[in-house]
Tab-separated table of C-alpha atoms and ligand atoms in Angstrom:
chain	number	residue	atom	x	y	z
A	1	UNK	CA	12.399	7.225	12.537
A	2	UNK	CA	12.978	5.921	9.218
A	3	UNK	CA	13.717	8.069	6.306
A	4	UNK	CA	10.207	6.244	4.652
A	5	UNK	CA	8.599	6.552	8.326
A	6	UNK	CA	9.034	10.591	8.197
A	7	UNK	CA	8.347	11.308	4.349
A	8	UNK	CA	5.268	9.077	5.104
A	9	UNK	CA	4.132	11.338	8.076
A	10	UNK	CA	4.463	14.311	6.062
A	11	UNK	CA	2.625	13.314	3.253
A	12	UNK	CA	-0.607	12.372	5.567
A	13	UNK	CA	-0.132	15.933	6.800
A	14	UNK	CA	-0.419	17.478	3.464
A	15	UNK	CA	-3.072	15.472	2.683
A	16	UNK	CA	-5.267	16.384	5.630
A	17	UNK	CA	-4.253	20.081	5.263
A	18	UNK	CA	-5.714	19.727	1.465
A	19	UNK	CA	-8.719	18.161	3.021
A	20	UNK	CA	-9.699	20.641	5.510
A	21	UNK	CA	-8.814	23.199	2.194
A	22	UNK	CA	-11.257	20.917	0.090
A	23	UNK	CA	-15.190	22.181	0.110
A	24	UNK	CA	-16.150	18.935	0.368
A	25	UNK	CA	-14.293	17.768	3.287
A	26	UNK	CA	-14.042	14.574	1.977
A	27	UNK	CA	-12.242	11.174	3.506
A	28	UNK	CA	-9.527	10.539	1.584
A	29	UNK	CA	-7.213	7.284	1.084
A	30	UNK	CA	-3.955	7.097	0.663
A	31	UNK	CA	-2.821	4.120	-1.836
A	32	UNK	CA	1.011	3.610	-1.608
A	33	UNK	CA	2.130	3.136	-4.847
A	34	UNK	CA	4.954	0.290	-4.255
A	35	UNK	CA	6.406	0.121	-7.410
A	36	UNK	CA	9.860	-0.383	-8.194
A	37	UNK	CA	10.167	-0.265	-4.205
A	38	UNK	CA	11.397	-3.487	-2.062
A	39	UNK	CA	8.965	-5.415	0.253
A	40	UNK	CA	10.814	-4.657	3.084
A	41	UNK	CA	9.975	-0.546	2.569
A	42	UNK	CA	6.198	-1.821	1.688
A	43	UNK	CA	6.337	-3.424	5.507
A	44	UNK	CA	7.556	-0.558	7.050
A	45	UNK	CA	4.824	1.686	5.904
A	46	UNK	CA	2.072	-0.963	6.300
A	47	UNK	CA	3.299	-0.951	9.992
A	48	UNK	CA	2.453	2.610	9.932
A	49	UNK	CA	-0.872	1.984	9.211
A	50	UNK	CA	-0.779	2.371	5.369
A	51	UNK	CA	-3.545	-0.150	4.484
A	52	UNK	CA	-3.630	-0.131	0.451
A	53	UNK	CA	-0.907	-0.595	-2.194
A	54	UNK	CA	-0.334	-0.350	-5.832
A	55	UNK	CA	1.176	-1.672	-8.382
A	56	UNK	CA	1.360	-0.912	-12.175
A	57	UNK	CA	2.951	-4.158	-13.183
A	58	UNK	CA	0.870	-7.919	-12.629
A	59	UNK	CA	4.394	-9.542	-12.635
A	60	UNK	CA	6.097	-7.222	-10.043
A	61	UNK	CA	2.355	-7.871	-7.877
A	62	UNK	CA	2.955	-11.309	-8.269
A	63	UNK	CA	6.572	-11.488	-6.721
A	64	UNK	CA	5.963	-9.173	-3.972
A	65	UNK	CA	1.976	-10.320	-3.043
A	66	UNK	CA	3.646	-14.145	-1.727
A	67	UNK	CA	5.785	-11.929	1.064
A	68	UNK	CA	2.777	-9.823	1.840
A	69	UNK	CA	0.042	-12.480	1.821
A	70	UNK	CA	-0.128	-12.495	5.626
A	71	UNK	CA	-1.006	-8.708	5.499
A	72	UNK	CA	-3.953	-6.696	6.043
A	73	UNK	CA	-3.454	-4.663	3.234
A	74	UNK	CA	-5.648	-4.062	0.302
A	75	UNK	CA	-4.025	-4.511	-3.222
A	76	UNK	CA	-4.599	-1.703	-6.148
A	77	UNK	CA	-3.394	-2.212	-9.686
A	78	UNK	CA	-3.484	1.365	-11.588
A	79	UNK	CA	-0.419	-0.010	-14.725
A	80	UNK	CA	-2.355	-0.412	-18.473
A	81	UNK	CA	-2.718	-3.897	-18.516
A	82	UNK	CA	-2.102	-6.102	-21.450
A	83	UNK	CA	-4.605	-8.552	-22.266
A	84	UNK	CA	-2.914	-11.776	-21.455
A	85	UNK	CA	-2.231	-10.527	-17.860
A	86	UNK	CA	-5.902	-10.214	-16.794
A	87	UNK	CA	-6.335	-13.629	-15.568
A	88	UNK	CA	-3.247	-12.976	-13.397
A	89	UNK	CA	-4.579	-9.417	-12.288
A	90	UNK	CA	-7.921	-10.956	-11.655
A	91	UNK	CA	-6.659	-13.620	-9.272
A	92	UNK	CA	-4.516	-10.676	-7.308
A	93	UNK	CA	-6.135	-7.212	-7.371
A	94	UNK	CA	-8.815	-6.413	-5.063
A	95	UNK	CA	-9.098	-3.527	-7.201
A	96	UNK	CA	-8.102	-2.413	-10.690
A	97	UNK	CA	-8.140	1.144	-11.309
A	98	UNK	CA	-7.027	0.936	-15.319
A	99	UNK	CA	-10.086	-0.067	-16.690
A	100	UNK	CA	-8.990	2.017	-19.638
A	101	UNK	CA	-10.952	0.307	-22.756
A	102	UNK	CA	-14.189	-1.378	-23.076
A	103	UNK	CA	-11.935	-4.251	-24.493
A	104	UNK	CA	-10.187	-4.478	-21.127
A	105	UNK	CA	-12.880	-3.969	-18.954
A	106	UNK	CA	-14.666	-7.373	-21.075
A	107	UNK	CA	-11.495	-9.409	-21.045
A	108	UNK	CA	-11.764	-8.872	-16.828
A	109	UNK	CA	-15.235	-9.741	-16.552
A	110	UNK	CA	-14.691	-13.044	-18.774
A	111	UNK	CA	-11.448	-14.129	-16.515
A	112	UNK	CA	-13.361	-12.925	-13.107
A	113	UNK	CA	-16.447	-14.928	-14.434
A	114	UNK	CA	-13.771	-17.986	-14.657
A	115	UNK	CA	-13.106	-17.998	-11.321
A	116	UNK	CA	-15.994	-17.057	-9.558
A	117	UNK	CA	-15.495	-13.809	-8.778
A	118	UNK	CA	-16.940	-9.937	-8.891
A	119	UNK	CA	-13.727	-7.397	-9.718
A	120	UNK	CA	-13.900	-3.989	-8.330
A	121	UNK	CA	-12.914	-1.738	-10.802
A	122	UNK	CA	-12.314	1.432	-11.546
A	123	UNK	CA	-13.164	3.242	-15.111
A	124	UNK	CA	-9.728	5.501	-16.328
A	125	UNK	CA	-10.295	8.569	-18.028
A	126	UNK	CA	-8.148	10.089	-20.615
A	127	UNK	CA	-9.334	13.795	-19.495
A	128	UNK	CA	-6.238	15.731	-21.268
A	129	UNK	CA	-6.385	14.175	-24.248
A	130	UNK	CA	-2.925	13.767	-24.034
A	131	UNK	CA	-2.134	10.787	-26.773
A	132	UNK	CA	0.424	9.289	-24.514
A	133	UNK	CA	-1.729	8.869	-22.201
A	134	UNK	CA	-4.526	5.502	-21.935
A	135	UNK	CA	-8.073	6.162	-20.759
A	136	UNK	CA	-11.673	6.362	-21.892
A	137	UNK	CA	-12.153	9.526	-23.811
A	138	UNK	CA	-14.743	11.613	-22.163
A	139	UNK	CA	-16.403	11.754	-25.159
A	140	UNK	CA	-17.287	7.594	-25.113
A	141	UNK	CA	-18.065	8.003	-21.576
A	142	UNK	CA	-21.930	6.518	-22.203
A	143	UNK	CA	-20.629	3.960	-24.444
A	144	UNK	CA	-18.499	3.098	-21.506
A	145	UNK	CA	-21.271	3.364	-18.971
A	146	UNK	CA	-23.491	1.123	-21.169
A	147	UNK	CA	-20.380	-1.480	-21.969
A	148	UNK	CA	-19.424	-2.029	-18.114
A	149	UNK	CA	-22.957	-2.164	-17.022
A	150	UNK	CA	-23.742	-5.205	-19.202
A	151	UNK	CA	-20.490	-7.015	-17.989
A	152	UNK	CA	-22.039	-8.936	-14.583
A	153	UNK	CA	-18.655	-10.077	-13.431
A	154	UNK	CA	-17.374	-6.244	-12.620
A	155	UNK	CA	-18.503	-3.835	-10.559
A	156	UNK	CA	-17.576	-0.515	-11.322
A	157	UNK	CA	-16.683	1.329	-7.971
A	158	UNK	CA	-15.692	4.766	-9.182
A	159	UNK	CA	-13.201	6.615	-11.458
A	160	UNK	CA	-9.489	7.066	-11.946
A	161	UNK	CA	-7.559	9.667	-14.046
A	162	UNK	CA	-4.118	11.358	-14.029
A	163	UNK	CA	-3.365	14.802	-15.132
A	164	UNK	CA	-0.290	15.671	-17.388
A	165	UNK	CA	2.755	17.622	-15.982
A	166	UNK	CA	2.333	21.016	-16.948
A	167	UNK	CA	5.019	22.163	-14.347
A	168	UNK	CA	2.068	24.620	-13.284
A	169	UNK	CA	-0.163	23.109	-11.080
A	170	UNK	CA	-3.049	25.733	-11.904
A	171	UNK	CA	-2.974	24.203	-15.203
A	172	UNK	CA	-4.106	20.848	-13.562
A	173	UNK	CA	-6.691	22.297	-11.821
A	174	UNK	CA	-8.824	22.191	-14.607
A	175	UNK	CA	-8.265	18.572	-15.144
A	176	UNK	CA	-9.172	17.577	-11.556
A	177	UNK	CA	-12.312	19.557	-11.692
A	178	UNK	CA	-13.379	17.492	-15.060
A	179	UNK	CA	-12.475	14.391	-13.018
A	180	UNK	CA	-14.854	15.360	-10.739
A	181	UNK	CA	-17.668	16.299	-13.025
A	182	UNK	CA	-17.705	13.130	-14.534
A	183	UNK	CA	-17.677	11.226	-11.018
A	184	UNK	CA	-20.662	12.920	-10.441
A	185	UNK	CA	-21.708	11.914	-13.758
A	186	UNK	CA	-20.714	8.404	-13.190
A	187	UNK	CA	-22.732	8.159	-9.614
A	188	UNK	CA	-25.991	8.948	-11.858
A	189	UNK	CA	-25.480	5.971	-13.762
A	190	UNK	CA	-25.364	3.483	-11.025
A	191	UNK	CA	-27.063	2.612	-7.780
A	192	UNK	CA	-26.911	4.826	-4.785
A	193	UNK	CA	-23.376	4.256	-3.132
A	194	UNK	CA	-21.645	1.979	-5.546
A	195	UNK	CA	-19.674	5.069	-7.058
A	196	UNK	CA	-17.803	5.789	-3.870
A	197	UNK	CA	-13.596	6.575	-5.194
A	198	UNK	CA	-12.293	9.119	-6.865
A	199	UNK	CA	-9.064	8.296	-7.687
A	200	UNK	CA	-6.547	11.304	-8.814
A	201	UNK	CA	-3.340	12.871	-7.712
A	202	UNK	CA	-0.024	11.789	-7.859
A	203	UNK	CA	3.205	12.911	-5.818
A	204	UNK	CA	3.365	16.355	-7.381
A	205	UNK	CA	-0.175	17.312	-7.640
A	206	UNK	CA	-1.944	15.424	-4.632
A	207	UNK	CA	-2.781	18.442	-3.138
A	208	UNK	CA	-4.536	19.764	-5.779
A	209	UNK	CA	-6.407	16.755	-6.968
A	210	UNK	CA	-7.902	16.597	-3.085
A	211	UNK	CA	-9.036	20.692	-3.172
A	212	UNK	CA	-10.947	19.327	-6.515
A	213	UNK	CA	-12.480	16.768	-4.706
A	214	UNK	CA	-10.435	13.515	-4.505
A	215	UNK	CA	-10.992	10.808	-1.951
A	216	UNK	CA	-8.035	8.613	-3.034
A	217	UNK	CA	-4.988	9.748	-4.104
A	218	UNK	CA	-1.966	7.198	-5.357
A	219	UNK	CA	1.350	8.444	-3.776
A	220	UNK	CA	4.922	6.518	-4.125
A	221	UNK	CA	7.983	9.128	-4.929
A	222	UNK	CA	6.819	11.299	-2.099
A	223	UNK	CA	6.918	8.252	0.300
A	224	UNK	CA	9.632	6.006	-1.123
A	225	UNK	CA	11.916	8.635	-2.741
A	226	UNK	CA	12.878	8.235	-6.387
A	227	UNK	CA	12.005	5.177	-8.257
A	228	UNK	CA	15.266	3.380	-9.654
A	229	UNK	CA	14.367	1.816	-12.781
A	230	UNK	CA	16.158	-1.693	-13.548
B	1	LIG	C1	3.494	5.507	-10.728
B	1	LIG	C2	2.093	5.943	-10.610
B	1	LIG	C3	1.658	6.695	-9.510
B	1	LIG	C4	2.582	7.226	-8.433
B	1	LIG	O1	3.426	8.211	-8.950
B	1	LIG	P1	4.369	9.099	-8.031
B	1	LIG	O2	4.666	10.292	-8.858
B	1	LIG	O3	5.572	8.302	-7.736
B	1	LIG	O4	3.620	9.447	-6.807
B	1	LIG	C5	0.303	6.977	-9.414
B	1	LIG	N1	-0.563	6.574	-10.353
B	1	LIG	C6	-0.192	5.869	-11.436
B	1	LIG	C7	-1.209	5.454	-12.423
B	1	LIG	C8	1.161	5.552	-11.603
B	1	LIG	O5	1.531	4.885	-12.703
């Protein structure tokens, strides 16, 4: 077995151990997050049975989806996307989890609109307040609400966030738990069933995000090993 193979098996076993840890006992998907990571390691693990994968970059999607197109797989972008890369996104995500301003979320309605098409989205909270951080404050989260539910070319399918690095993973807790609060929030707002993913956890706090009631989490170091940046 691969190196990727056997990091890949342990990290569905930690993620079913945090399930059957979790009150909820939620389903929970695993998106593997491909960046900075060759197609041929994004092959190996969708022949494992990894079904979703995600990007942050639209121009590092677009060189990688050509190789893939064949595949069953389901594409996530979670990177802060610049405005003039939304007609790109559009055309390529199945599902964009960094719907991060009211701004971006119009600018993908008006290029989905273009080409016919409804994007899945995702609404990304700012929950730490940390300023280096993107997201909706929790704060405009009814201006939000009210902003994506006028936009007829989106439809919102849940909420993404990401919790800083405290080095103390009790301190994330917290975090999580708001995530959670406001996905509940976020179902009452829409019709039954279309708020069904609750995106959050990362390589170093997956575990914790799923006890607090995650049913996707977005995992690459932990699969891939450590991202070389070029
Ligand atoms: C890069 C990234 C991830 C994956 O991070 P790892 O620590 O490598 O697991 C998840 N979510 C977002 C938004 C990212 O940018």
């Amino acid at each position: 077995m691969s190196e990727v193979t056997t990091r890949l098996k342990e990290v569905q076993n930690r993620i079913e151990a945090a399930r059957m840890r979790s009150p909820y006992q939620q389903d929970v998907t695993l998106v593997a997050v491909t960046k900075f990571h060759p197609v041929s390691e994004m092959k190996e693990v969708i022949a494992q049975g990894v079904t979703q994968v995600g990007e942050n970059r639209v121009q590092e999607m677009e060189e990688k989806y050509e190789f893939l197109s064949q595949e069953p797989i389901t594409w996530n972008l979670q990177g802060h996307l610049q405005k003039n890369k939304v007609k790109k996104a559009v055309a390529m995500a199945d599902l964009i989890q960094s719907g991060d301003s009211i701004s971006i979320l119009q600018e993908i309605d008006k290029r989905a609109g273009q080409i016919g098409k409804v994007q899945d989205v995702l609404l990304e909270f700012n929950i730490s307040g940390e300023e280096t951080k993107t997201g909706i404050e929790p704060d405009a989260f009814e201006e939000a609400v009210e902003a994506a539910k006028a936009l007829p070319n989106i439809r919102v399918c849940g909420l993404m966030c990401m919790a800083p690095d405290f080095g103390d993973l009790e301190k994330t807790r917290p975090v999580f738990r708001e995530g959670h609060e406001l996905y509940k929030k976020l179902q009452k707002k829409f019709p039954e069933g279309q708020i069904h993913i609750l995106s959050m956890g990362m390589s170093h706090d997956f575990e914790i995000a799923i006890e607090e009631g995650a049913n996707m989490v977005r995992i690459g170091t932990a699969i891939f090993g450590a991202r070389v940046y070029r």
